[in-house]
C-alpha positions as a Markdown table, in Angstrom:
| # | Residue | x | y | z |
|---|---|---|---|---|
| 1 | Met | -18.5 | 3.9 | -3.5 |
| 2 | Val | -19.9 | 6.7 | -1.3 |
| 3 | Ile | -17.9 | 10.1 | -0.5 |
| 4 | Arg | -18.0 | 10.9 | 3.0 |
| 5 | Val | -17.8 | 15.0 | 3.0 |
| 6 | Ala | -18.0 | 17.1 | 6.3 |
| 7 | Ile | -19.6 | 20.6 | 5.8 |
| 8 | Cys | -18.5 | 23.2 | 8.0 |
| 9 | Asp | -20.2 | 26.8 | 8.2 |
| 10 | Asp | -21.5 | 28.6 | 11.0 |
| 11 | Val | -24.4 | 29.7 | 9.0 |
| 12 | Pro | -27.3 | 27.0 | 8.9 |
| 13 | Val | -28.7 | 28.4 | 5.7 |
| 14 | Ile | -25.6 | 28.2 | 3.9 |
| 15 | Ala | -24.7 | 24.9 | 5.3 |
| 16 | Lys | -28.2 | 23.6 | 4.2 |
| 17 | Ala | -27.7 | 25.2 | 0.6 |
| 18 | Ile | -24.5 | 23.1 | -0.1 |
| 19 | Glu | -26.1 | 19.8 | 1.4 |
| 20 | Asp | -28.5 | 20.3 | -0.8 |
| 21 | Leu | -26.6 | 21.1 | -4.4 |
| 22 | Leu | -24.4 | 18.0 | -2.9 |
| 23 | Leu | -27.8 | 16.1 | -3.0 |
| 24 | Glu | -29.3 | 17.4 | -6.3 |
| 25 | Tyr | -25.7 | 16.6 | -7.8 |
| 26 | Asp | -26.1 | 12.8 | -6.8 |
| 27 | Ser | -27.9 | 12.1 | -3.8 |
| 28 | Ser | -26.4 | 8.4 | -3.8 |
| 29 | Leu | -22.7 | 9.5 | -4.0 |
| 30 | Phe | -22.8 | 11.4 | -0.7 |
| 31 | Glu | -22.7 | 10.6 | 3.3 |
| 32 | Ile | -22.7 | 14.3 | 4.5 |
| 33 | Asp | -22.4 | 15.4 | 8.1 |
| 34 | Ile | -23.1 | 19.1 | 8.7 |
| 35 | Phe | -20.9 | 20.9 | 11.3 |
| 36 | Tyr | -22.1 | 24.7 | 12.5 |
| 37 | Ser | -19.0 | 24.7 | 15.0 |
| 38 | Pro | -15.3 | 24.4 | 13.5 |
| 39 | Phe | -14.1 | 23.1 | 17.4 |
| 40 | Arg | -17.4 | 20.6 | 17.1 |
| 41 | Leu | -15.5 | 19.1 | 13.9 |
| 42 | Met | -12.2 | 19.3 | 15.1 |
| 43 | Glu | -13.1 | 17.1 | 18.2 |
| 44 | Leu | -14.3 | 14.8 | 16.0 |
| 45 | Leu | -11.5 | 14.1 | 13.4 |
| 46 | Glu | -9.7 | 11.7 | 15.5 |
| 47 | Gly | -12.5 | 9.1 | 15.5 |
| 48 | Asn | -13.9 | 9.8 | 12.2 |
| 49 | Thr | -12.4 | 10.0 | 8.7 |
| 50 | Tyr | -14.0 | 12.0 | 5.9 |
| 51 | Asp | -13.1 | 12.0 | 1.7 |
| 52 | Leu | -13.7 | 15.6 | 1.3 |
| 53 | Phe | -14.2 | 18.8 | 3.3 |
| 54 | Ile | -16.2 | 21.8 | 2.6 |
| 55 | Leu | -15.2 | 24.8 | 4.7 |
| 56 | Asp | -16.1 | 28.4 | 5.4 |
| 57 | Ile | -12.9 | 30.7 | 6.2 |
| 58 | Glu | -14.6 | 33.2 | 8.3 |
| 59 | Phe | -15.9 | 31.9 | 11.9 |
| 60 | Pro | -16.3 | 34.1 | 14.9 |
| 61 | Asn | -13.3 | 32.6 | 17.2 |
| 62 | Leu | -11.4 | 30.3 | 14.7 |
| 63 | Ser | -10.1 | 30.7 | 11.0 |
| 64 | Gly | -10.9 | 27.9 | 8.4 |
| 65 | Ile | -7.3 | 27.8 | 7.7 |
| 66 | Glu | -7.0 | 26.5 | 11.3 |
| 67 | Val | -9.2 | 23.9 | 11.0 |
| 68 | Ala | -7.6 | 22.7 | 7.8 |
| 69 | Glu | -4.3 | 22.7 | 9.3 |
| 70 | Thr | -5.5 | 20.3 | 11.9 |
| 71 | Ile | -7.1 | 18.1 | 9.3 |
| 72 | Arg | -3.8 | 18.1 | 7.4 |
| 73 | Lys | -2.1 | 16.7 | 10.4 |
| 74 | Asn | -3.8 | 13.5 | 9.9 |
| 75 | Asn | -4.3 | 13.7 | 6.5 |
| 76 | Phe | -2.1 | 15.2 | 3.9 |
| 77 | Thr | -4.2 | 14.2 | 0.7 |
| 78 | Cys | -8.0 | 14.9 | 0.9 |
| 79 | Pro | -9.7 | 17.5 | -1.0 |
| 80 | Ile | -10.7 | 20.8 | 0.7 |
| 81 | Ile | -13.0 | 23.1 | -0.5 |
| 82 | Phe | -13.1 | 26.6 | 0.8 |
| 83 | Ile | -16.4 | 28.9 | 1.1 |
| 84 | Thr | -15.7 | 32.5 | 1.7 |
| 85 | Ser | -16.8 | 36.0 | 0.7 |
| 86 | Phe | -13.2 | 37.5 | 0.3 |
| 87 | Lys | -10.5 | 37.1 | -2.2 |
| 88 | Glu | -8.1 | 38.3 | 0.2 |
| 89 | Tyr | -7.4 | 34.5 | 1.8 |
| 90 | Met | -6.4 | 32.8 | -1.2 |
| 91 | Glu | -2.6 | 33.4 | -0.8 |
| 92 | Lys | -3.3 | 31.5 | 2.8 |
| 93 | Val | -5.7 | 28.8 | 1.9 |
| 94 | Phe | -3.3 | 27.3 | -0.6 |
| 95 | Lys | -0.5 | 27.0 | 1.9 |
| 96 | Val | -2.9 | 24.2 | 3.4 |
| 97 | Asn | -2.7 | 22.4 | 0.4 |
| 98 | Thr | -6.0 | 23.5 | -0.7 |
| 99 | Phe | -7.9 | 21.3 | -3.5 |
| 100 | Asp | -10.3 | 24.5 | -4.3 |
| 101 | Tyr | -11.6 | 27.9 | -3.3 |
| 102 | Ile | -15.0 | 29.1 | -4.0 |
| 103 | Leu | -16.5 | 32.5 | -3.4 |
| 104 | Lys | -20.0 | 33.0 | -1.9 |
| 105 | Pro | -22.7 | 32.6 | -3.1 |
| 106 | Val | -22.3 | 28.9 | -3.6 |
| 107 | Thr | -23.6 | 27.9 | -6.9 |
| 108 | Lys | -24.2 | 25.0 | -9.1 |
| 109 | Asp | -21.7 | 26.7 | -11.7 |
| 110 | Lys | -19.0 | 27.2 | -8.9 |
| 111 | Leu | -19.7 | 24.0 | -6.7 |
| 112 | Tyr | -20.0 | 21.1 | -9.6 |
| 113 | Pro | -16.9 | 21.9 | -11.3 |
| 114 | Ala | -15.1 | 21.3 | -8.1 |
| 115 | Leu | -16.7 | 18.4 | -7.3 |
| 116 | Asn | -16.2 | 16.6 | -10.7 |
| 117 | Arg | -12.4 | 17.3 | -10.0 |
| 118 | Ala | -12.6 | 16.1 | -6.7 |
| 119 | Ile | -14.4 | 12.6 | -7.8 |
| 120 | Lys | -11.8 | 12.2 | -10.6 |
| 121 | Tyr | -9.0 | 12.8 | -7.9 |
| 122 | Leu | -10.5 | 10.7 | -5.3 |
| 123 | Asp | -10.2 | 7.8 | -7.9 |
| 124 | Leu | -13.8 | 6.4 | -7.2 |
| 125 | Asp | -14.1 | 4.2 | -10.5 |
| 126 | Asn | -13.6 | 1.1 | -8.2 |
| 127 | Ser | -10.9 | 0.0 | -10.9 |
| 128 | Lys | -8.5 | -2.6 | -9.7 |
| 129 | Phe | -5.0 | -3.8 | -10.5 |
| 130 | Leu | -5.3 | -7.9 | -10.4 |
| 131 | Phe | -2.4 | -10.3 | -10.3 |
| 132 | Thr | -1.4 | -13.4 | -8.9 |
| 133 | Phe | 2.0 | -14.5 | -7.2 |
| 134 | Asn | 2.8 | -18.1 | -6.0 |
| 135 | Lys | -0.7 | -19.2 | -7.1 |
| 136 | Val | -2.2 | -16.5 | -5.1 |
| 137 | Phe | -4.7 | -14.2 | -6.3 |
| 138 | Tyr | -4.6 | -10.3 | -5.5 |
| 139 | Ser | -6.8 | -7.5 | -6.0 |
| 140 | Leu | -5.7 | -3.8 | -5.4 |
| 141 | Ser | -7.2 | -0.7 | -6.2 |
| 142 | Phe | -5.1 | 1.8 | -8.3 |
| 143 | Ser | -5.5 | 4.5 | -5.8 |
| 144 | Glu | -3.1 | 2.2 | -3.5 |
| 145 | Ile | -0.6 | 1.8 | -5.6 |
| 146 | Ile | 2.3 | 4.6 | -5.4 |
| 147 | Tyr | 4.8 | 3.0 | -8.1 |
| 148 | Phe | 5.7 | -0.2 | -9.7 |
| 149 | Glu | 9.4 | -1.2 | -9.9 |
| 150 | Lys | 10.5 | -3.6 | -12.3 |
| 151 | Asn | 13.2 | -6.2 | -11.3 |
| 152 | Lys | 14.2 | -8.5 | -13.8 |
| 153 | Arg | 11.3 | -10.7 | -14.6 |
| 154 | Ser | 9.6 | -9.7 | -11.1 |
| 155 | Val | 7.4 | -6.1 | -10.6 |
| 156 | Leu | 7.4 | -5.0 | -7.1 |
| 157 | Ile | 4.2 | -3.3 | -6.3 |
| 158 | His | 4.7 | -0.5 | -3.6 |
| 159 | Thr | 1.8 | 0.9 | -1.5 |
| 160 | Pro | 1.8 | 2.8 | 1.5 |
| 161 | Ser | 1.8 | -0.3 | 3.5 |
| 162 | Asp | 3.3 | -3.4 | 1.9 |
| 163 | Ile | 5.3 | -4.3 | -1.1 |
| 164 | Tyr | 3.8 | -6.8 | -3.3 |
| 165 | Glu | 5.6 | -9.0 | -6.4 |
| 166 | Thr | 4.3 | -10.4 | -9.5 |
| 167 | Ile | 5.9 | -11.3 | -12.7 |
| 168 | Leu | 5.1 | -9.4 | -15.5 |
| 169 | Gln | 6.8 | -7.9 | -18.7 |
| 170 | Thr | 6.9 | -4.0 | -18.6 |
| 171 | Arg | 4.4 | -3.9 | -21.9 |
| 172 | Ala | 2.1 | -6.1 | -20.1 |
| 173 | Leu | 2.0 | -4.0 | -17.1 |
| 174 | Leu | 1.8 | -0.8 | -18.9 |
| 175 | Ser | -1.4 | -2.3 | -20.8 |
| 176 | Lys | -3.0 | -3.4 | -17.2 |
| 177 | Val | -2.5 | 0.3 | -15.6 |
| 178 | Asn | -5.1 | 3.1 | -15.8 |
| 179 | Asp | -4.1 | 6.5 | -16.9 |
| 180 | Asn | -2.9 | 7.7 | -13.7 |
| 181 | Phe | 0.6 | 6.2 | -14.2 |
| 182 | Val | 3.9 | 7.3 | -16.1 |
| 183 | Gln | 6.7 | 5.5 | -16.9 |
| 184 | Val | 9.6 | 7.2 | -15.3 |
| 185 | His | 12.5 | 5.0 | -16.1 |
| 186 | Thr | 12.9 | 1.7 | -17.6 |
| 187 | Ser | 12.5 | 0.4 | -14.1 |
| 188 | Phe | 9.7 | 2.6 | -12.6 |
| 189 | Ile | 6.3 | 3.4 | -13.4 |
| 190 | Val | 4.7 | 6.0 | -10.8 |
| 191 | Asn | 1.5 | 7.0 | -9.7 |
| 192 | Val | 0.9 | 10.6 | -11.0 |
| 193 | Arg | -1.6 | 11.3 | -7.7 |
| 194 | Cys | 1.2 | 10.5 | -5.6 |
| 195 | Val | 3.9 | 12.8 | -7.1 |
| 196 | Lys | 5.0 | 15.5 | -5.0 |
| 197 | Gln | 8.1 | 17.1 | -7.1 |
| 198 | Ile | 10.0 | 16.6 | -9.8 |
| 199 | Thr | 13.6 | 17.3 | -10.5 |
| 200 | Asn | 16.2 | 16.4 | -13.4 |
| 201 | Asn | 16.7 | 13.1 | -11.9 |
| 202 | Ile | 14.2 | 12.1 | -9.2 |
| 203 | Ile | 10.7 | 12.0 | -8.8 |
| 204 | Ile | 9.7 | 12.7 | -5.0 |
| 205 | Ala | 6.4 | 10.8 | -4.0 |
| 206 | Asn | 4.1 | 10.8 | -1.1 |
| 207 | Leu | 4.2 | 7.3 | 0.6 |
| 208 | Asn | 1.8 | 8.2 | 2.8 |
| 209 | Asp | 0.9 | 11.2 | 5.2 |
| 210 | Lys | 4.0 | 11.7 | 6.5 |
| 211 | Glu | 6.6 | 9.8 | 4.3 |
| 212 | Thr | 7.9 | 10.4 | 1.3 |
| 213 | Val | 9.7 | 8.0 | -1.3 |
| 214 | Glu | 12.5 | 8.8 | -3.9 |
| 215 | Ile | 12.3 | 7.3 | -7.5 |
| 216 | Pro | 14.7 | 7.7 | -10.2 |
| 217 | Ile | 13.7 | 9.6 | -13.5 |
| 218 | Ser | 16.0 | 8.6 | -16.1 |
| 219 | Arg | 17.3 | 11.1 | -18.9 |
| 220 | Lys | 15.4 | 8.7 | -21.6 |
| 221 | Phe | 12.0 | 9.3 | -20.1 |
| 222 | Leu | 12.7 | 12.9 | -18.7 |
| 223 | Asp | 10.9 | 15.1 | -21.1 |
| 224 | Ser | 8.4 | 12.8 | -21.8 |
| 225 | Ala | 7.5 | 12.0 | -18.2 |
| 226 | Arg | 7.6 | 15.7 | -17.3 |
| 227 | Lys | 5.1 | 16.7 | -19.8 |
| 228 | Gln | 2.7 | 13.6 | -19.0 |
| 229 | Ile | 2.6 | 14.1 | -15.1 |
| 230 | Leu | 2.2 | 18.1 | -15.1 |
| 231 | Met | -1.0 | 17.2 | -18.0 |
| 232 | Lys | -2.4 | 14.6 | -15.6 |
| 233 | Leu | -2.0 | 17.0 | -12.6 |
| 234 | Arg | -3.9 | 19.7 | -14.3 |
| 235 | Asp | -7.0 | 17.6 | -13.9 |
| 236 | Phe | -6.4 | 17.4 | -10.1 |
| 237 | Ile | -5.6 | 20.9 | -9.2 |
């Protein structure tokens, strides 16, 4: 699996230094594009998708915040790491769902922990959920699955674009999923990475970049599910 990275900084020396740190981290893991102009990056966003953005905040005629707002129009979940010389931007950057914020100069000690968390967030372990239905074999990446819904003997597997079905008991299902899934109801198991909000009786999860879905959370699972979800989310923020 390769992570497509867009680095945008109008100072070539800084952009090259960030690229070098990424390649030193793991030269086989990243496919890197460098942009010295934020306008050029925004021009290419419609035809190019990136898994990770590393953006400067201060440009002569544009703010990195505006670049991030453009990114978020089409991609709400990809990690964005801001690079800046000033702490004063912290409040603004988190309004565009920022993954991390690094003060210059960029060093291994600052960048590598952010990369570790981004890689974990992107779920690049290639693990799959394997199942069959009507004698047809399916293989889904866990990162594609938003939640499982138990319906009598069946399990409905909800993804952004489709709903799949298989026959599986709850105990067997829980043994097959990875650590990002938490049971929140007798009939529902949710992917923590998709959780947007938790209330006393529902979880709001991101269905895709524009839509959300409400998943019930029962009183029986409320305390344990809330604790598990918050603990797991700490690894991603």
